PDB file of C-alpha atoms in Angstrom:
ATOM      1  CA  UNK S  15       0.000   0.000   0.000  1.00 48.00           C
ATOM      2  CA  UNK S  16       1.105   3.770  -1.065  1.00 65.00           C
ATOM      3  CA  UNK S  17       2.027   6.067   1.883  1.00 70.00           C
ATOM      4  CA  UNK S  18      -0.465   9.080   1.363  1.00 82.00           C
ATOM      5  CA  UNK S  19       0.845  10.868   4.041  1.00 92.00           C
ATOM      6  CA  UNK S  20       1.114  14.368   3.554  1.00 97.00           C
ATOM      7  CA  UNK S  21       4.801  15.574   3.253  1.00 98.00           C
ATOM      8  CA  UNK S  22       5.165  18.476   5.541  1.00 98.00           C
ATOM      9  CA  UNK S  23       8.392  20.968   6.493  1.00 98.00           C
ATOM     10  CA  UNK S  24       9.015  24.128   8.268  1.00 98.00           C
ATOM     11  CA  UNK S  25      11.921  26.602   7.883  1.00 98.00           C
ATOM     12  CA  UNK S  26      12.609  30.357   9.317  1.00 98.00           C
ATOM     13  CA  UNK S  27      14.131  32.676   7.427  1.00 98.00           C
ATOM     14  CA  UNK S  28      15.767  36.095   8.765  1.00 97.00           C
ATOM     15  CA  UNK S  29      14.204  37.745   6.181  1.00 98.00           C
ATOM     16  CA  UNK S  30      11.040  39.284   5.562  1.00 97.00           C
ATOM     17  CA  UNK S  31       7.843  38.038   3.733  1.00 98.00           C
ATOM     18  CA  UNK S  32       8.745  40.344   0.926  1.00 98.00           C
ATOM     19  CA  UNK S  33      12.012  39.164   0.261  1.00 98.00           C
ATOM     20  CA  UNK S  34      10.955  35.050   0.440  1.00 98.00           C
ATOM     21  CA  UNK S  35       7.787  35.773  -1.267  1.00 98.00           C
ATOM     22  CA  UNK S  36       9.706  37.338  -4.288  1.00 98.00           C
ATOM     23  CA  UNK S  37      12.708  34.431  -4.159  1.00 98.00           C
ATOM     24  CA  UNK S  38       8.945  31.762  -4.342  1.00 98.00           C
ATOM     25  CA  UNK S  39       7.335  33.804  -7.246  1.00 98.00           C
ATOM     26  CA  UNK S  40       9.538  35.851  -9.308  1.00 98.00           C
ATOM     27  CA  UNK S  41      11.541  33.898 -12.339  1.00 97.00           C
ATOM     28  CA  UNK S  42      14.596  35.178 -11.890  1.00 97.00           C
ATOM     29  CA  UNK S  43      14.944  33.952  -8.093  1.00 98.00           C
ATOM     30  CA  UNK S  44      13.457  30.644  -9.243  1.00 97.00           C
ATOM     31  CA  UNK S  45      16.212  30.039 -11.734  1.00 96.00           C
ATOM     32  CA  UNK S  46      19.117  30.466  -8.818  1.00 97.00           C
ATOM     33  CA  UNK S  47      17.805  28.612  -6.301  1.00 97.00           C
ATOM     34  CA  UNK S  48      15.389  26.025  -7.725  1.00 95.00           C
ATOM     35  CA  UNK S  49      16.005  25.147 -11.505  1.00 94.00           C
ATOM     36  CA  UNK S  50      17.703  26.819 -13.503  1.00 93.00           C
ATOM     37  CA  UNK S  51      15.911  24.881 -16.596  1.00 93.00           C
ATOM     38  CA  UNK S  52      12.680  26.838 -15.196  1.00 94.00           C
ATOM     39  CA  UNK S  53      12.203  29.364 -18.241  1.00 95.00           C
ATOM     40  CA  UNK S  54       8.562  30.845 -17.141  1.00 95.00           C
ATOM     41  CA  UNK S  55       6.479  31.458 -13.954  1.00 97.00           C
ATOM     42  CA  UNK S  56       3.785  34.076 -12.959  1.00 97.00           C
ATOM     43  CA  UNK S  57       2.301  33.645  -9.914  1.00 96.00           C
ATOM     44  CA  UNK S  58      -1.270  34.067 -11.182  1.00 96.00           C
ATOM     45  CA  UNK S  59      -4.151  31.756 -10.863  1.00 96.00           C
ATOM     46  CA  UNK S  60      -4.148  28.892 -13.716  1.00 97.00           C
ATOM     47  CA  UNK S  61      -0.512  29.487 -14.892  1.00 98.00           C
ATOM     48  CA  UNK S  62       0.697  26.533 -16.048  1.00 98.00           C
ATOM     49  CA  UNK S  63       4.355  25.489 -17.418  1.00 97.00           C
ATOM     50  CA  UNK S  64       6.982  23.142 -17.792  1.00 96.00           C
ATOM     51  CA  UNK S  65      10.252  22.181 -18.158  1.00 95.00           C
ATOM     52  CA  UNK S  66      12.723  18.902 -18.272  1.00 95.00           C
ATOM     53  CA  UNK S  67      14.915  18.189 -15.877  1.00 92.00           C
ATOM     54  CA  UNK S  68      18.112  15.479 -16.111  1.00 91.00           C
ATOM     55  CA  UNK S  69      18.080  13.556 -12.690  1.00 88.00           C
ATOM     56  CA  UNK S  70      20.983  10.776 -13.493  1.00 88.00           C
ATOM     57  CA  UNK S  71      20.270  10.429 -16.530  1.00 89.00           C
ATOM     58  CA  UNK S  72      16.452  10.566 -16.214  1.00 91.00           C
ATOM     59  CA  UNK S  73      14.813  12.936 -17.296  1.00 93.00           C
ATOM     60  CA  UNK S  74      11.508  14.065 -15.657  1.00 95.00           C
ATOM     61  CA  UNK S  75       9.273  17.199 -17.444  1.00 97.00           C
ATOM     62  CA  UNK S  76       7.773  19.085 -14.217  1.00 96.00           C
ATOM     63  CA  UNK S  77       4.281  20.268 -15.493  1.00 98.00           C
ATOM     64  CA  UNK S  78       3.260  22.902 -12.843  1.00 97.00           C
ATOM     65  CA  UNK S  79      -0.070  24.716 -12.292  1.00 98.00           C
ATOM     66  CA  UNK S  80      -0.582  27.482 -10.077  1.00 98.00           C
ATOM     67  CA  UNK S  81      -3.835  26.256  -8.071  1.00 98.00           C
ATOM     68  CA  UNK S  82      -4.100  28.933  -5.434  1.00 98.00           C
ATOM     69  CA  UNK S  83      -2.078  32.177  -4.762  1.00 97.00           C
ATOM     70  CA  UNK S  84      -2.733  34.608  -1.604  1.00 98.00           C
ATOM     71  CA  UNK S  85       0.321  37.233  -1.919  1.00 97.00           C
ATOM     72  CA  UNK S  86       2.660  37.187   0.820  1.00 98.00           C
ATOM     73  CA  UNK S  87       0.604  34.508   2.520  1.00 98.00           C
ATOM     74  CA  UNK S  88       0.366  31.189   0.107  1.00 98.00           C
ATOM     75  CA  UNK S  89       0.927  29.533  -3.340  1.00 98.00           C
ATOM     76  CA  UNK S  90      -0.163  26.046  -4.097  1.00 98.00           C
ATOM     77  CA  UNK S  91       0.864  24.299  -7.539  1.00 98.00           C
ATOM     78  CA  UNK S  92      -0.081  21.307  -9.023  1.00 98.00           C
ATOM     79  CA  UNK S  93       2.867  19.416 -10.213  1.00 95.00           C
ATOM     80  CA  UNK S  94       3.034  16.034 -12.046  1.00 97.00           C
ATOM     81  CA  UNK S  95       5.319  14.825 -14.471  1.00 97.00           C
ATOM     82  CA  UNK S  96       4.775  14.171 -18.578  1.00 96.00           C
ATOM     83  CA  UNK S  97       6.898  11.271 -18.350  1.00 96.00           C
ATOM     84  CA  UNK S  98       4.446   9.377 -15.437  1.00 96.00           C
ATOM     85  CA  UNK S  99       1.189   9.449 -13.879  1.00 96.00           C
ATOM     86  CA  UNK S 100       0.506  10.972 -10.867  1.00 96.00           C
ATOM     87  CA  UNK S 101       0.102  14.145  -9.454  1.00 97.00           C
ATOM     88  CA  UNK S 102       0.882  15.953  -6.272  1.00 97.00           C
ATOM     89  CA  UNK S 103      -0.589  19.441  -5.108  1.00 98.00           C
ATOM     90  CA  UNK S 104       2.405  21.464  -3.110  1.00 98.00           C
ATOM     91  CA  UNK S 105       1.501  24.596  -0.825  1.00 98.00           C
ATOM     92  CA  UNK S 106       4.259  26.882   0.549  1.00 98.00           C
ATOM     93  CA  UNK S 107       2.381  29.197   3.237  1.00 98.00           C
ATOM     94  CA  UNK S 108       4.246  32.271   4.644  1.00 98.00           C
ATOM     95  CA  UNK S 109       3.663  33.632   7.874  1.00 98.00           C
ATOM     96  CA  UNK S 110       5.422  36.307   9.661  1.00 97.00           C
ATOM     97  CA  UNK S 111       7.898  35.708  13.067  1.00 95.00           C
ATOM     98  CA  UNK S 112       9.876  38.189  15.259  1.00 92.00           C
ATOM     99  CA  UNK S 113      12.831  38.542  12.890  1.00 94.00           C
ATOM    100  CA  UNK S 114      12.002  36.800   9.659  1.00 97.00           C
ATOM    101  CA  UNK S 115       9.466  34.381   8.049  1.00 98.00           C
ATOM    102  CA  UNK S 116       8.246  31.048   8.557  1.00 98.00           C
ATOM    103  CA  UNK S 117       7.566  28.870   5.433  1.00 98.00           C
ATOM    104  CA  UNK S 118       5.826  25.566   5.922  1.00 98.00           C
ATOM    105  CA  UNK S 119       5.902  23.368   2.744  1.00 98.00           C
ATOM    106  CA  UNK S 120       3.287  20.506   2.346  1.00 98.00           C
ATOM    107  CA  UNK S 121       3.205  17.973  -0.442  1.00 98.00           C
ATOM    108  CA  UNK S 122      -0.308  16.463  -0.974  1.00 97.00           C
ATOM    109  CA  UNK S 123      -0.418  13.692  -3.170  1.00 96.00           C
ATOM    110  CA  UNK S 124      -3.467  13.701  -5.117  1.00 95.00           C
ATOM    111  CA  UNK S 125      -2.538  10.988  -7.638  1.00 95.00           C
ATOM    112  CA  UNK S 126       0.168   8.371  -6.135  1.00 94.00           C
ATOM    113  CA  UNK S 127       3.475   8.770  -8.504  1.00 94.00           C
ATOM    114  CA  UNK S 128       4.564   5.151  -9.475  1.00 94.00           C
ATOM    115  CA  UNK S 129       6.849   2.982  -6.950  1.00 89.00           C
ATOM    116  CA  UNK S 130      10.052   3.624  -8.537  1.00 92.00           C
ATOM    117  CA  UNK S 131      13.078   5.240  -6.463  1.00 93.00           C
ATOM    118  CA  UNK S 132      12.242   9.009  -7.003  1.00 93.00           C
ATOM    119  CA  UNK S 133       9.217   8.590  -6.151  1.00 94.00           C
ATOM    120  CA  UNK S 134       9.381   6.730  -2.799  1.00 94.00           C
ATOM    121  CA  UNK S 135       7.916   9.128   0.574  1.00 94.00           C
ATOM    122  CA  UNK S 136      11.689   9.196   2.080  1.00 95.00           C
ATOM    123  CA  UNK S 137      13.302  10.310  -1.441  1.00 94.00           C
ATOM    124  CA  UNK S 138      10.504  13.089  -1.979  1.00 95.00           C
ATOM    125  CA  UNK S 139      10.648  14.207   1.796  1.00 97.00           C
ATOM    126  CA  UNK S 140      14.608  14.572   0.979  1.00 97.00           C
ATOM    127  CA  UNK S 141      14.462  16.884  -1.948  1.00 95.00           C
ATOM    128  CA  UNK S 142      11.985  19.110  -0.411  1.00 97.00           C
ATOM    129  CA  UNK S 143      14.013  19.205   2.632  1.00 98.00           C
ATOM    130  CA  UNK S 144      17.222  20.024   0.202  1.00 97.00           C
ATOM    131  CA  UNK S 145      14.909  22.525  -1.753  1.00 97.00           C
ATOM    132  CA  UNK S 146      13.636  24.671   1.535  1.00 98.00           C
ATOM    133  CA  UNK S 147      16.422  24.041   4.159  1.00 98.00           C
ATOM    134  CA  UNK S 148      19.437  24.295   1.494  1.00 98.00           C
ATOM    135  CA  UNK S 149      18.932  25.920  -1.248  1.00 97.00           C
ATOM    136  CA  UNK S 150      16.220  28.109  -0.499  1.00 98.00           C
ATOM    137  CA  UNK S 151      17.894  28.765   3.056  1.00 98.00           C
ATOM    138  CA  UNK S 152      21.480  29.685   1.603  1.00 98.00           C
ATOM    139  CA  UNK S 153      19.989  31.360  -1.427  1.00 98.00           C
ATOM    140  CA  UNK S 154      18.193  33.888   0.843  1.00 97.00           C
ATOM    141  CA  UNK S 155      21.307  34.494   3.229  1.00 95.00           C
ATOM    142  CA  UNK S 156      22.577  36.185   0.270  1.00 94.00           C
ATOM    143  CA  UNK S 157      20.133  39.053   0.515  1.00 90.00           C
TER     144      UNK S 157
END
Protein backbone atom coordinates (compact mmCIF):
# COMPACT_ATOMS: atom_id res chain seq x y z
CA UNK A 1 0.00 0.00 0.00
CA UNK A 2 1.11 3.77 -1.07
CA UNK A 3 2.03 6.07 1.88
CA UNK A 4 -0.46 9.08 1.36
CA UNK A 5 0.84 10.87 4.04
CA UNK A 6 1.11 14.37 3.55
CA UNK A 7 4.80 15.57 3.25
CA UNK A 8 5.16 18.48 5.54
CA UNK A 9 8.39 20.97 6.49
CA UNK A 10 9.01 24.13 8.27
CA UNK A 11 11.92 26.60 7.88
CA UNK A 12 12.61 30.36 9.32
CA UNK A 13 14.13 32.68 7.43
CA UNK A 14 15.77 36.09 8.77
CA UNK A 15 14.20 37.74 6.18
CA UNK A 16 11.04 39.28 5.56
CA UNK A 17 7.84 38.04 3.73
CA UNK A 18 8.75 40.34 0.93
CA UNK A 19 12.01 39.16 0.26
CA UNK A 20 10.95 35.05 0.44
CA UNK A 21 7.79 35.77 -1.27
CA UNK A 22 9.71 37.34 -4.29
CA UNK A 23 12.71 34.43 -4.16
CA UNK A 24 8.95 31.76 -4.34
CA UNK A 25 7.33 33.80 -7.25
CA UNK A 26 9.54 35.85 -9.31
CA UNK A 27 11.54 33.90 -12.34
CA UNK A 28 14.60 35.18 -11.89
CA UNK A 29 14.94 33.95 -8.09
CA UNK A 30 13.46 30.64 -9.24
CA UNK A 31 16.21 30.04 -11.73
CA UNK A 32 19.12 30.47 -8.82
CA UNK A 33 17.80 28.61 -6.30
CA UNK A 34 15.39 26.02 -7.72
CA UNK A 35 16.00 25.15 -11.50
CA UNK A 36 17.70 26.82 -13.50
CA UNK A 37 15.91 24.88 -16.60
CA UNK A 38 12.68 26.84 -15.20
CA UNK A 39 12.20 29.36 -18.24
CA UNK A 40 8.56 30.84 -17.14
CA UNK A 41 6.48 31.46 -13.95
CA UNK A 42 3.79 34.08 -12.96
CA UNK A 43 2.30 33.64 -9.91
CA UNK A 44 -1.27 34.07 -11.18
CA UNK A 45 -4.15 31.76 -10.86
CA UNK A 46 -4.15 28.89 -13.72
CA UNK A 47 -0.51 29.49 -14.89
CA UNK A 48 0.70 26.53 -16.05
CA UNK A 49 4.35 25.49 -17.42
CA UNK A 50 6.98 23.14 -17.79
CA UNK A 51 10.25 22.18 -18.16
CA UNK A 52 12.72 18.90 -18.27
CA UNK A 53 14.92 18.19 -15.88
CA UNK A 54 18.11 15.48 -16.11
CA UNK A 55 18.08 13.56 -12.69
CA UNK A 56 20.98 10.78 -13.49
CA UNK A 57 20.27 10.43 -16.53
CA UNK A 58 16.45 10.57 -16.21
CA UNK A 59 14.81 12.94 -17.30
CA UNK A 60 11.51 14.07 -15.66
CA UNK A 61 9.27 17.20 -17.44
CA UNK A 62 7.77 19.08 -14.22
CA UNK A 63 4.28 20.27 -15.49
CA UNK A 64 3.26 22.90 -12.84
CA UNK A 65 -0.07 24.72 -12.29
CA UNK A 66 -0.58 27.48 -10.08
CA UNK A 67 -3.83 26.26 -8.07
CA UNK A 68 -4.10 28.93 -5.43
CA UNK A 69 -2.08 32.18 -4.76
CA UNK A 70 -2.73 34.61 -1.60
CA UNK A 71 0.32 37.23 -1.92
CA UNK A 72 2.66 37.19 0.82
CA UNK A 73 0.60 34.51 2.52
CA UNK A 74 0.37 31.19 0.11
CA UNK A 75 0.93 29.53 -3.34
CA UNK A 76 -0.16 26.05 -4.10
CA UNK A 77 0.86 24.30 -7.54
CA UNK A 78 -0.08 21.31 -9.02
CA UNK A 79 2.87 19.42 -10.21
CA UNK A 80 3.03 16.03 -12.05
CA UNK A 81 5.32 14.83 -14.47
CA UNK A 82 4.77 14.17 -18.58
CA UNK A 83 6.90 11.27 -18.35
CA UNK A 84 4.45 9.38 -15.44
CA UNK A 85 1.19 9.45 -13.88
CA UNK A 86 0.51 10.97 -10.87
CA UNK A 87 0.10 14.15 -9.45
CA UNK A 88 0.88 15.95 -6.27
CA UNK A 89 -0.59 19.44 -5.11
CA UNK A 90 2.40 21.46 -3.11
CA UNK A 91 1.50 24.60 -0.82
CA UNK A 92 4.26 26.88 0.55
CA UNK A 93 2.38 29.20 3.24
CA UNK A 94 4.25 32.27 4.64
CA UNK A 95 3.66 33.63 7.87
CA UNK A 96 5.42 36.31 9.66
CA UNK A 97 7.90 35.71 13.07
CA UNK A 98 9.88 38.19 15.26
CA UNK A 99 12.83 38.54 12.89
CA UNK A 100 12.00 36.80 9.66
CA UNK A 101 9.47 34.38 8.05
CA UNK A 102 8.25 31.05 8.56
CA UNK A 103 7.57 28.87 5.43
CA UNK A 104 5.83 25.57 5.92
CA UNK A 105 5.90 23.37 2.74
CA UNK A 106 3.29 20.51 2.35
CA UNK A 107 3.21 17.97 -0.44
CA UNK A 108 -0.31 16.46 -0.97
CA UNK A 109 -0.42 13.69 -3.17
CA UNK A 110 -3.47 13.70 -5.12
CA UNK A 111 -2.54 10.99 -7.64
CA UNK A 112 0.17 8.37 -6.14
CA UNK A 113 3.48 8.77 -8.50
CA UNK A 114 4.56 5.15 -9.47
CA UNK A 115 6.85 2.98 -6.95
CA UNK A 116 10.05 3.62 -8.54
CA UNK A 117 13.08 5.24 -6.46
CA UNK A 118 12.24 9.01 -7.00
CA UNK A 119 9.22 8.59 -6.15
CA UNK A 120 9.38 6.73 -2.80
CA UNK A 121 7.92 9.13 0.57
CA UNK A 122 11.69 9.20 2.08
CA UNK A 123 13.30 10.31 -1.44
CA UNK A 124 10.50 13.09 -1.98
CA UNK A 125 10.65 14.21 1.80
CA UNK A 126 14.61 14.57 0.98
CA UNK A 127 14.46 16.88 -1.95
CA UNK A 128 11.98 19.11 -0.41
CA UNK A 129 14.01 19.21 2.63
CA UNK A 130 17.22 20.02 0.20
CA UNK A 131 14.91 22.52 -1.75
CA UNK A 132 13.64 24.67 1.54
CA UNK A 133 16.42 24.04 4.16
CA UNK A 134 19.44 24.30 1.49
CA UNK A 135 18.93 25.92 -1.25
CA UNK A 136 16.22 28.11 -0.50
CA UNK A 137 17.89 28.77 3.06
CA UNK A 138 21.48 29.68 1.60
CA UNK A 139 19.99 31.36 -1.43
CA UNK A 140 18.19 33.89 0.84
CA UNK A 141 21.31 34.49 3.23
CA UNK A 142 22.58 36.19 0.27
CA UNK A 143 20.13 39.05 0.52
Amino acid sequence: MKNLTPIYLEQFFAASVPIVWDCLTQIKHLQQWLFKELKHFKAEPFFTTEFAYNHEGKIFTHCWEVMEIIPQKQLVLGWRYKEYPGAAKVRFKLSTSPNGCIVELTENLIDPFPEIEEFKRKNRKAGWKDLLHTRLFNYIKTF
